[in-house]
XYZ file of C-alpha atoms in Angstrom:
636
model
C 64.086 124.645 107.894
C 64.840 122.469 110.880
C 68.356 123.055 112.429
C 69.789 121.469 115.645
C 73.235 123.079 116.353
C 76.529 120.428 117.169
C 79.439 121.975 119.106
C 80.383 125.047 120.670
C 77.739 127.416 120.666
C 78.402 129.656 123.559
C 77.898 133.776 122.694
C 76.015 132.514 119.550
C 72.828 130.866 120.451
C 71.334 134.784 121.805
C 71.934 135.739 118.258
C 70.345 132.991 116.714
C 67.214 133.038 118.457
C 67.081 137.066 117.471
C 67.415 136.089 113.878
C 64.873 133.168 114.175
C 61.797 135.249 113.594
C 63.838 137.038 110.288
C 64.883 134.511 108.381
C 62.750 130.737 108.108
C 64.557 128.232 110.496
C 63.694 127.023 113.554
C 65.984 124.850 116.326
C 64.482 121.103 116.556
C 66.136 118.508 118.444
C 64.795 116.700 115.082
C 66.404 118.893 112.881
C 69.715 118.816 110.467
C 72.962 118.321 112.457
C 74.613 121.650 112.305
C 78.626 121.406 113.199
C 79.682 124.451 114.337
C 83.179 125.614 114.966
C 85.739 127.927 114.425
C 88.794 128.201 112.017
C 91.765 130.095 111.188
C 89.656 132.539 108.778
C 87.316 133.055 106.527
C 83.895 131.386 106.338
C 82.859 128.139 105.330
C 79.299 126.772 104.635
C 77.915 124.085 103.425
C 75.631 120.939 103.293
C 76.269 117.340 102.440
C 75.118 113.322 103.427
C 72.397 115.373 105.713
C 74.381 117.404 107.869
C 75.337 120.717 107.845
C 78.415 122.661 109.145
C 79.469 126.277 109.421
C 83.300 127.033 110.343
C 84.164 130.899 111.208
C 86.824 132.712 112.081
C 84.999 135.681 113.828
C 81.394 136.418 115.427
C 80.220 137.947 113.139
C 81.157 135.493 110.038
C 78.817 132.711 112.213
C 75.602 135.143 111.224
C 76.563 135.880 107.689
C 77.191 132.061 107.352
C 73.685 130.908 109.257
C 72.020 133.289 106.890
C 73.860 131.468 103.877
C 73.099 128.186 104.752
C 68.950 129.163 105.630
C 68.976 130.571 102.318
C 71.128 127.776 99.847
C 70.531 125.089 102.406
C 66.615 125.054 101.776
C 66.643 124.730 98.290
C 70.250 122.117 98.088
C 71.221 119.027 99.838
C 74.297 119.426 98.985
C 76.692 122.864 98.461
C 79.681 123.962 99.552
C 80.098 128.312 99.799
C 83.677 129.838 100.987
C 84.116 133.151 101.883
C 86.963 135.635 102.742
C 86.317 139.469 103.907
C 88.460 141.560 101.762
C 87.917 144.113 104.846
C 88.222 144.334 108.452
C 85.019 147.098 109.107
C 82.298 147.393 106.838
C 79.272 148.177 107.991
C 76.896 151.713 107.560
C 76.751 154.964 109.485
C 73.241 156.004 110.342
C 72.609 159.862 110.308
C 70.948 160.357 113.286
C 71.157 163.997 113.598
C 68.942 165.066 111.145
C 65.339 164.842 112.484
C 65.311 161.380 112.042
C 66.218 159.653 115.347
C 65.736 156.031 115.178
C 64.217 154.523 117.518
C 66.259 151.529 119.675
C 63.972 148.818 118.039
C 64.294 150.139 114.647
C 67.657 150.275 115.268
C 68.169 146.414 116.320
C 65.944 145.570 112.584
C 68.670 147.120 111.034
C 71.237 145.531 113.238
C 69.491 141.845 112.470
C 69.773 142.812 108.702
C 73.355 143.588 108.720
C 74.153 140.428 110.654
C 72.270 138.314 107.866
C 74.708 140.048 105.425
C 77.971 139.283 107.466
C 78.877 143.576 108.171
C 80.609 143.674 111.206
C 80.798 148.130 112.089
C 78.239 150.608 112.951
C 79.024 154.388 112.771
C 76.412 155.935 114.809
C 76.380 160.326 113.857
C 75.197 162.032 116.719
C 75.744 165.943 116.288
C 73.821 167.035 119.980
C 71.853 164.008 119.714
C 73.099 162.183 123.481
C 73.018 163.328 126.768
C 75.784 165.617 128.518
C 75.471 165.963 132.595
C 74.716 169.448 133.256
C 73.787 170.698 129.342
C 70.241 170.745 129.380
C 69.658 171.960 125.914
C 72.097 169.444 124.437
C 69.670 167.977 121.921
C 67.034 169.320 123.653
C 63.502 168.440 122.038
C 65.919 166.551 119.364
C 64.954 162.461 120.153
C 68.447 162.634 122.077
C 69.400 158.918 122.972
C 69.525 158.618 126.951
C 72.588 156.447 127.749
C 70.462 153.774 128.608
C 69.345 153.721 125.224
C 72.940 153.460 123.462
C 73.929 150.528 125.795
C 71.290 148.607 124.563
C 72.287 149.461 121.118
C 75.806 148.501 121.577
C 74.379 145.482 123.725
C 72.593 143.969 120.653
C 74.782 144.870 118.380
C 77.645 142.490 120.831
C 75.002 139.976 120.236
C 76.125 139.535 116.709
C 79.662 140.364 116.465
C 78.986 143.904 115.297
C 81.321 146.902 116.703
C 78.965 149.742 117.128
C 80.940 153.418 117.955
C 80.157 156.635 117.954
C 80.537 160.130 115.652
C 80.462 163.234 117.304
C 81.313 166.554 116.288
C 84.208 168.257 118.257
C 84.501 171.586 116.081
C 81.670 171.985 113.589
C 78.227 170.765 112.435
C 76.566 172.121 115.868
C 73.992 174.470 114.735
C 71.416 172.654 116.851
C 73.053 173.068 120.207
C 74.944 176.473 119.691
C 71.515 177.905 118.242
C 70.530 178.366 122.224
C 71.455 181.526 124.244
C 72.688 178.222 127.031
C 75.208 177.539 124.573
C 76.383 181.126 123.491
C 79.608 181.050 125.684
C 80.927 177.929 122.979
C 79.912 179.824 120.109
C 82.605 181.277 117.284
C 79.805 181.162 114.320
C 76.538 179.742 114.279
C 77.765 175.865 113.685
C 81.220 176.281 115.045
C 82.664 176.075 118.096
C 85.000 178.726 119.959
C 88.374 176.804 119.943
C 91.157 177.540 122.557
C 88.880 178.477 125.273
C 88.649 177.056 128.865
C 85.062 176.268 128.621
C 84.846 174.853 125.299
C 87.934 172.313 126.093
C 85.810 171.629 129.032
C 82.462 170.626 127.012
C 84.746 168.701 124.675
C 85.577 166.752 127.747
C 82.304 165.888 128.487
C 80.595 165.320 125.310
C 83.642 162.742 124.801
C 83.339 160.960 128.420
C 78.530 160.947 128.029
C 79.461 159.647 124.383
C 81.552 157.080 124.935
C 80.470 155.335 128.188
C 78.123 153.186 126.779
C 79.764 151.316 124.096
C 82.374 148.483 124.369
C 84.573 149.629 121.259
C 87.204 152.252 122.176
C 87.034 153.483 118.787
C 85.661 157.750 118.422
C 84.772 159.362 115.407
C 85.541 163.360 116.474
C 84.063 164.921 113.011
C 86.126 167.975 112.118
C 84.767 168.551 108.301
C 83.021 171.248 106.553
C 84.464 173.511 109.293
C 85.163 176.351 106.497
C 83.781 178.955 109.491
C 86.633 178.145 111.776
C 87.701 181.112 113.251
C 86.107 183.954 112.007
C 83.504 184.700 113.866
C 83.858 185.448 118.043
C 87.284 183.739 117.470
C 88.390 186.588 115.131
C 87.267 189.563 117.975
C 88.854 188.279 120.420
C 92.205 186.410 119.203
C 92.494 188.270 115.341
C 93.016 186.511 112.459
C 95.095 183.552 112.080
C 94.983 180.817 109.598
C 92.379 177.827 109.733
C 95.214 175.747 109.493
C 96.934 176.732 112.400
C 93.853 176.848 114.251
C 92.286 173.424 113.345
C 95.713 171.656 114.415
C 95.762 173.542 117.402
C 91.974 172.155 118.513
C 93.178 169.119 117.097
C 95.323 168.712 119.198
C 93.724 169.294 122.274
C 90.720 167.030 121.031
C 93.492 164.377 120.452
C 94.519 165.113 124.207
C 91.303 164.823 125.681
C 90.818 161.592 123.631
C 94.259 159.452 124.159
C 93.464 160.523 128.587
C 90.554 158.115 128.241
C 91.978 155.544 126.327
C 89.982 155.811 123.304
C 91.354 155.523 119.504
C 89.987 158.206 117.155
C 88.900 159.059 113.716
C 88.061 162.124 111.994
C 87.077 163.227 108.562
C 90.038 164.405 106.406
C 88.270 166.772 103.864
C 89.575 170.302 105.878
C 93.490 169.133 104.986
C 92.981 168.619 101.615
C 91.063 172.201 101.845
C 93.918 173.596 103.148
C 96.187 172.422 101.023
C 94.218 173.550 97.786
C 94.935 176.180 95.420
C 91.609 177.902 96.627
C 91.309 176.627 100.197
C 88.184 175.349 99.666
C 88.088 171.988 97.608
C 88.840 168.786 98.545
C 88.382 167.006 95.633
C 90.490 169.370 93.761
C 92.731 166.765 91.560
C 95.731 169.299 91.477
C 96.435 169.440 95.359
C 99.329 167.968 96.646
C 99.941 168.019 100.530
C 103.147 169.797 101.141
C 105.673 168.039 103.742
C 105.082 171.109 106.111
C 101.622 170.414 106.664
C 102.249 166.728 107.106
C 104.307 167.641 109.749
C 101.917 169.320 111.462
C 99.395 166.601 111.577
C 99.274 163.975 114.558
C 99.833 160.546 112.977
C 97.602 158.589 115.700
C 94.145 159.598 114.490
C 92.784 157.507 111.202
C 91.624 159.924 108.298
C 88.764 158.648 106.730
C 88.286 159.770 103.078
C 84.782 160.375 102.208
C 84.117 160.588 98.899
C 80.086 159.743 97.214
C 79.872 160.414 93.540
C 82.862 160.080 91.844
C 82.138 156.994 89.031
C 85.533 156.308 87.266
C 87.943 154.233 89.736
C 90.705 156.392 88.417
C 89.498 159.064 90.644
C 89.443 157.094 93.858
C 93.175 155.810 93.099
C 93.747 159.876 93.003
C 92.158 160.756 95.669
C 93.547 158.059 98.088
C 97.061 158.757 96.525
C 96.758 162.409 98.007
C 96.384 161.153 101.224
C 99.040 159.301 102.041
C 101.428 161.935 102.680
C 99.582 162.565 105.739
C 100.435 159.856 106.809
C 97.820 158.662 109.063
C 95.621 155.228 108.846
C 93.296 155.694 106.467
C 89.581 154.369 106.050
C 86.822 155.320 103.391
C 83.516 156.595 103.821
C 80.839 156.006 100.407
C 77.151 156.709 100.337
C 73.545 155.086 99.537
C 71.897 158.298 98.773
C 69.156 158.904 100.336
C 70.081 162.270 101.118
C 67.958 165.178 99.789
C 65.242 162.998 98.311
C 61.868 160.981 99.234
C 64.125 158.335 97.464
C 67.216 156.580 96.724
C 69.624 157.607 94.184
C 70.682 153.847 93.750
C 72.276 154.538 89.920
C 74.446 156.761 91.639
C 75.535 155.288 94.473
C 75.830 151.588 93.452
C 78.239 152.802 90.443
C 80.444 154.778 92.695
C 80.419 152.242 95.125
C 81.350 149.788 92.984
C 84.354 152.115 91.789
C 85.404 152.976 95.549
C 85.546 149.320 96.790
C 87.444 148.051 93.757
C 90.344 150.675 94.183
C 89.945 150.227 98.256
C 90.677 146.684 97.608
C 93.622 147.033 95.688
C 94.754 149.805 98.174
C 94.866 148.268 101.016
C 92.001 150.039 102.790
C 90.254 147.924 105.186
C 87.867 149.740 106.982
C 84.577 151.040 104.577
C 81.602 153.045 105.637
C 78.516 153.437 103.748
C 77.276 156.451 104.932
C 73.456 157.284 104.474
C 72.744 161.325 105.452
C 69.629 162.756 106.341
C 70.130 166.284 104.973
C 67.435 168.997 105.183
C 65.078 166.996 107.317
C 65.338 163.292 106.328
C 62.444 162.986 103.706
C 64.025 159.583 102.940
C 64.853 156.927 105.455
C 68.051 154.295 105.771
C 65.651 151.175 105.636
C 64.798 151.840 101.551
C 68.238 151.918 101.232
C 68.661 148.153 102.301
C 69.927 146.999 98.894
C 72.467 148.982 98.640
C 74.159 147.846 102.286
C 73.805 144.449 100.895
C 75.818 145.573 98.211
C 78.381 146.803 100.643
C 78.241 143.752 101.895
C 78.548 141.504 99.168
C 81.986 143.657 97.833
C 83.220 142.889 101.260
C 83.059 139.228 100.727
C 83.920 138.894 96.906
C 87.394 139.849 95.454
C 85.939 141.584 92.554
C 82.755 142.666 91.600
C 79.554 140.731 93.068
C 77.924 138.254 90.744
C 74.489 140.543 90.089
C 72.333 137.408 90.591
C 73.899 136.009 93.803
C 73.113 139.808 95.077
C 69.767 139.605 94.102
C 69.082 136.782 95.811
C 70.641 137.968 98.616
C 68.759 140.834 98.804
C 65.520 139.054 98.371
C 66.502 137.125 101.294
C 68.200 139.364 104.034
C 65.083 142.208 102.932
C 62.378 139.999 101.823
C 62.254 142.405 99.079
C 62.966 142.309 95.346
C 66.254 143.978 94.276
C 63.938 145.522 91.279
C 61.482 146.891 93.970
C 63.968 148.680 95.701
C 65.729 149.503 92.411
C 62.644 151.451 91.048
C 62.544 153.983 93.821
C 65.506 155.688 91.925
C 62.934 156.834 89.371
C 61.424 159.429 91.870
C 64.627 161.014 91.026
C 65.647 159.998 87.525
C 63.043 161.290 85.822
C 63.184 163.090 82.382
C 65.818 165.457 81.896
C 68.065 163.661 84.035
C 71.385 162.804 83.399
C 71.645 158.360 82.938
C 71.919 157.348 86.226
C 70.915 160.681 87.927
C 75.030 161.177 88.165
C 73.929 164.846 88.114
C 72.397 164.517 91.646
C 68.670 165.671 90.328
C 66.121 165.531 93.071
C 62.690 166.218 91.313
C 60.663 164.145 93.875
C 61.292 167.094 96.698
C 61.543 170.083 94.908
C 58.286 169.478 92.418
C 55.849 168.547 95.876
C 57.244 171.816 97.912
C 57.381 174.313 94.468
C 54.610 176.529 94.952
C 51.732 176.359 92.648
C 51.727 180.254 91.947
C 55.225 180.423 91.983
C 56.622 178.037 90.063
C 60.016 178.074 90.764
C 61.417 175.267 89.151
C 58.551 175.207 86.233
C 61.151 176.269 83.706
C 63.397 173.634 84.693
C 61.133 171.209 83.868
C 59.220 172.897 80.879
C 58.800 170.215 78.080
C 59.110 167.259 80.407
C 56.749 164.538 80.862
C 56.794 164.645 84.555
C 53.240 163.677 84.941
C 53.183 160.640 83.049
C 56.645 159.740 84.421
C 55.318 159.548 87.465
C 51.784 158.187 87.044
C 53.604 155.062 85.244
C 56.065 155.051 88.040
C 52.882 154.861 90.346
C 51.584 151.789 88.789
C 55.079 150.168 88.751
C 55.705 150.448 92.272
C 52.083 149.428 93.417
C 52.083 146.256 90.948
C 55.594 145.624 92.284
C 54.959 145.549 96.233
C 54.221 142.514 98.606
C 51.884 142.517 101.137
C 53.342 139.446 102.977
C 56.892 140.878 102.794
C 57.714 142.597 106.610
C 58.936 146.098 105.096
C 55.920 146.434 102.384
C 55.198 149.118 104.275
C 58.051 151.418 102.806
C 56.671 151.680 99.481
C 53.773 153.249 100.594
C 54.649 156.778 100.878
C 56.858 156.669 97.552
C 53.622 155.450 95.780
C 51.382 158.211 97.214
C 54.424 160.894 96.358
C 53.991 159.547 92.679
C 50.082 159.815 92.774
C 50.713 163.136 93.898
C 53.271 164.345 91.323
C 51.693 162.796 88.437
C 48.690 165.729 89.147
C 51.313 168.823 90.067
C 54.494 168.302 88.779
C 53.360 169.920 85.636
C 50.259 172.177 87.212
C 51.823 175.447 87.374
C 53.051 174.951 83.999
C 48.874 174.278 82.843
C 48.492 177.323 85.085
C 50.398 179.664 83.815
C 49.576 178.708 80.039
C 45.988 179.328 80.801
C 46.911 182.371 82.171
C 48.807 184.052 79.670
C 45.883 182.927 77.028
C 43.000 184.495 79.479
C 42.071 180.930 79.273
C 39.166 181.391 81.856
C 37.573 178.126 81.944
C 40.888 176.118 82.413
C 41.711 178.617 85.343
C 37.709 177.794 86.668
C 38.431 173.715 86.064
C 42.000 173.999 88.101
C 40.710 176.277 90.995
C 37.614 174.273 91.851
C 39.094 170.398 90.573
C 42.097 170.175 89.970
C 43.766 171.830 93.038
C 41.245 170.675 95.632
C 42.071 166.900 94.238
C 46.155 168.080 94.590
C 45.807 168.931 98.726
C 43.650 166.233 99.066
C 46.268 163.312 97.497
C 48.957 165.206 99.678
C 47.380 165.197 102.779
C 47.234 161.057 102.302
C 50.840 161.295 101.453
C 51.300 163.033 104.516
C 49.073 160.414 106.605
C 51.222 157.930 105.214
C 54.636 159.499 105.695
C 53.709 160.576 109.096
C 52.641 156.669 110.048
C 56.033 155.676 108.431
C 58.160 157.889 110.526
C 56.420 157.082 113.741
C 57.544 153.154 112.774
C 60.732 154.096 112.322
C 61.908 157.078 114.052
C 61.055 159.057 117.563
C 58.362 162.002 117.096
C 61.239 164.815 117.391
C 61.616 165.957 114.000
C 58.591 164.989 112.436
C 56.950 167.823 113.056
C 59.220 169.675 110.319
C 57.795 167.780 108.126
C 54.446 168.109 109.557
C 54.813 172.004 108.780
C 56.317 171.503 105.400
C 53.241 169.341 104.171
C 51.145 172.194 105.995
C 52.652 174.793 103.653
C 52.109 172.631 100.591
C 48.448 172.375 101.461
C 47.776 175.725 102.718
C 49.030 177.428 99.503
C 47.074 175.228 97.203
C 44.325 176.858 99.243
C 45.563 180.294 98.542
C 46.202 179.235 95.113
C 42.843 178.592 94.097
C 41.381 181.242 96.238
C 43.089 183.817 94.139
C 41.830 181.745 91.038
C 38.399 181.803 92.060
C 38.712 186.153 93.006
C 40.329 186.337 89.375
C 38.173 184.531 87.136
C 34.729 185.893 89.080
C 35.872 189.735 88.458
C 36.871 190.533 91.922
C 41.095 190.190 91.106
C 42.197 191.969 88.197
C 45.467 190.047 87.976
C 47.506 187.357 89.453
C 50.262 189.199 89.592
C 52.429 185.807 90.781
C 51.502 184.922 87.361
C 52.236 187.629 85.447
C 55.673 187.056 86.027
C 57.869 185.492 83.463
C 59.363 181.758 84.370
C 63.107 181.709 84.528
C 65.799 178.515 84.712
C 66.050 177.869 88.883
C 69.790 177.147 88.666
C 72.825 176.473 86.664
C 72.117 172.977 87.414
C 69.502 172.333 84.725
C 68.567 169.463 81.662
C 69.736 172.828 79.068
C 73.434 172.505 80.048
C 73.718 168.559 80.693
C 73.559 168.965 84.307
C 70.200 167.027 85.413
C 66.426 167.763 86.322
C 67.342 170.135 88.511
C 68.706 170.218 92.133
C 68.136 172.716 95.454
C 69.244 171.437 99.144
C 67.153 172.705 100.889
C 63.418 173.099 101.433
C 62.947 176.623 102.594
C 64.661 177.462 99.282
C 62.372 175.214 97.017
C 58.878 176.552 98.809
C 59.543 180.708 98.084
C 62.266 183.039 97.057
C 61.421 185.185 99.777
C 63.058 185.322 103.398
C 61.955 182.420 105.662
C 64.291 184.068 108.517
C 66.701 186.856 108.675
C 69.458 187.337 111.853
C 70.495 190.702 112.457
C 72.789 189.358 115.391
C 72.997 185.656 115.576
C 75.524 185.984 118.568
């Protein structure tokens, strides 16, 4: 599509050229008159007696509308499209603390993408993942960003309107940096920090001025959630015990200190008030609590809460939830998910139900700031670029005053991704497999636990017992490789979900075949999986690991990879052991397997027996043995 561009196009024509080689136009002095200028608000697009005109009210509207006219323009001579954002912010935070640092180019793809779909925010979660002056081992060996780096960022994102900020953590979440015997003088537990010391106050200081100098927006996220260790760890030798409560407001208020000195506006997570005020101290979802006046008091009214909240479906919850914070008092903003969090995959049934729930109620609220947070928890198996559709569902709530028409999104999709809606819809079936609840509400996440189970072991056999995993996932195979694109720019993303498939469809059941054939001195079987079947099990995961490991190096810096470098290591290593101690069994020379001589029990209360999923486990260390992966006598 030829375009020439009529009127003002000052601060816009760096943008458009960025976009050129993402979406199919091209400027031509030839080309359809395009009248640009600005309005009051809103967007307006359209096409008619063969011209063209966009009218916007801010930067960022001018991309979302270019992309709209590209996209209806080439197939209508004639439409009209008008837009209002129900929202002021909407745009994702990228998790870039968990291994997974993007890299500054992959970073300005994603920034081009949300431009096409009109989000205007970007949340960037750095734990000890920038540079401090004179803290060498702040993110050290992490993919830290150099400040160089995060100007750029912010610089791009300018290009298009976009207010990029950053989210720190000024309490807890700092395993990574305290971890170091450098850092043991800021230390109250292993992820918290010692409040209401000099030095501490100090750091805070500085991780707040090396954070912030980069970006144009005066806006700080300071973290402050999950901190449930606050205070009793150093803090409690050498102060005694005094509530969290009193303690977190305390910090707080120092933080707040530190923060209003350099003119900045904060943010921070609200979940530890809602803690506090609950009958246990510990849930924040809790539909009961009710924040007394006295701890509203308390709380400084110049820092915006933002209510995160992923999984609830029924909008009746939200309108709960955001009821019990407003006797605190403070702005308040909401954070959703795309989960890509504990998985190879995306949990899409999941997230675009609550999502749709959340931005309904936010609507009708009042809330005008949304975040669609995408975590990278336990090592970031999955990445924020599969989870494209559902930002573009974000997106398209933030321009529609109910729900978004499901075939106007689709095509959206297919044109801000290149990539079918139903392609990136499938990769939920890594997780919603058999056993799981309808749209994996449960939180099931087969697709990691079922590659790092141990053969031997079997771990989460019982959990699955009964299940046709295998041919769930060799049909899933052939969906996903019938379904991809070679021409389309992110083909490449389905790779590795198509090799875990191949992979699962051969061992997602195998220790169940194995332990069958054990208990019926079935010595053939054990002969055909020790030389065959295993063997063909490392080999298809070693190509999943080729695969993943050429992935991550697209997307991400090398830090962190290598985590997952060891993990596919262990996989492969103990399907070596595995049929080694076959082979020594069924030749005479092993008298039993005593791993297999053990009985197979349920992995967790979270199971398909009680209506509570496929199964779920956090963490990796905890899926690939039972046994101690590290003990700390004195972590301090």
């Amino acid at each position: 599509m030829k375009l020439q561009w009529i009127g003002d196009t000052a601060g816009l024509l760096a943008g458009i050229r960025e976009l050129a080689g993402d979406i199919p136009f091209a400027e031509s002095k030839d080309g359809i008159p395009v009248h640009i200028e600005t309005c009051g608000e809103g967007l307006v697009v359209g096409r008619q007696d063969g011209r063209a005109y966009i009218r916007y009210a801010e930067k960022h509207l001018f991309y979302r509308g270019l992309g709209l006219l590209v996209q209806y323009g080439s197939e209508a001579e004639s439409f009209e499209l008008r837009e209002q954002a129900q929202f002021d912010l909407i745009g994702p935070m990228f998790d870039l603390s968990r291994n997974g640092v993007l890299t500054v180019e992959s970073f300005k793809f994603m920034l081009r993408k949300m431009a096409l779909m009109g989000l205007n925010t970007v949340m960037l979660y750095m734990e000890d993942t920038y540079e401090i002056e004179g803290e060498d081992y702040f993110g050290y060996m992490r993919g830290r960003y150099s400040r160089a780096e995060l100007k750029e960022i912010d610089d791009y994102a300018d290009l298009f309107g976009i207010e990029a900020f950053p989210s720190i953590q000024t309490l807890a979440h700092l395993e990574e940096f305290l971890k170091w015997d450098a850092a043991k003088a800021y230390r109250d537990t292993k992820g918290a920090l010692l409040v209401g010391s000099e030095r501490t106050e100090e750091l805070i200081g500085r991780m707040i001025d090396s954070v912030s100098a980069p970006f144009r927006s005066r806006k700080i996220h300071i973290g402050m959630d999950e901190a449930e260790e606050l205070g009793r760890g150093r803090y409690l030798d050498l102060y005694g015990y005094r509530s969290r409560f009193e303690i977190m407001t305390e910090h707080l208020g120092r933080v707040l200190e530190a923060v209003r000195e350099r003119g900045l506006k904060p943010m921070m997570w609200s979940d530890m008030f809602l803690k506090f005020a609950s009958r246990d101290g510990a849930e924040h979802y809790d539909k009961e609590t009710q924040i007394p006046e006295s701890m509203a008091r308390r709380i400084p009214k110049d820092v915006d809460m933002v209510y995160w909240d992923y999984a609830h479906q029924e909008q009746e919850d939200y309108e709960l939830l955001i009821a019990k914070h407003r006797p605190l008092g403070c702005r308040l903003a909401f954070a959703g998910a795309v989960w890509v969090f504990n998985t190879f995959g995306v949990n899409y049934g999941l997230s675009l139900n609550a999502t749709d729930s959340a931005l309904q109620v936010c609507k009708r609220e009042g809330i005008r700031e949304v975040y669609a947070t995408m975590w990278g928890d336990d090592g970031m198996e999955s990445n924020p670029f599969i989870a494209l559709l559902g930002l573009q569902f974000y997106a398209e709530h933030a321009y529609t005053a109910g729900r978004p028409d499901p075939v106007r999104l689709a095509g959206r999709v297919k044109f801000c991704t290149g990539i079918d809606e139903a392609a990136f819809l499938r990769l939920k079936y890594l997780d919603e497999t058999p056993g799981a609840e309808p749209d994996n509400v449960k939180q099931s996440n087969p697709s990691k636990f079922l590659l790092y189970q141990d053969v031997l072991l079997g771990l989460f056999d019982k959990q699955i017992e009964g299940l046709p995993m295998a041919e769930h996932y060799r049909r899933l195979e052939e969906e996903i490789r019938s379904g991809r694109d070679p021409e389309a720019a992110l083909d490449y993303l389905f790779e590795v979900p198509e090799k875990l498939c191949g992979v699962l469809r051969s061992k997602s059941e195998i220790g169940i075949e194995l332990k069958r054939a054990y208990d019926a001195r079935d010595l053939d079987t054990l002969r055909h999986i020790a030389a065959d079947v295993l063997p063909e099990i490392s080999a298809a995961v070693q190509e999943l690991r080729r695969a993943h490991r050429d992935q991550w190096l697209r997307l991400f810096k090398p830090f962190g990879w290598e985590v997952l470098d060891i993990r596919y290591g262990g996989v492969v290593s103990r399907l070596d052991t595995a049929a080694f101690r076959l082979k020594e069994y069924t030749e005479g020379r092993l008298q039993r397997i005593e791993e297999l001589e053990q009985e197979r029990l349920v992995y967790s209360a979270l199971n398909r027996y009680n209506g509570k999923g496929a199964g779920w486990c956090s963490c990796y260390y905890r899926m690939a043995s039972p046994n101690v992966f590290f003990h700390v006598l004195n972590p301090f």
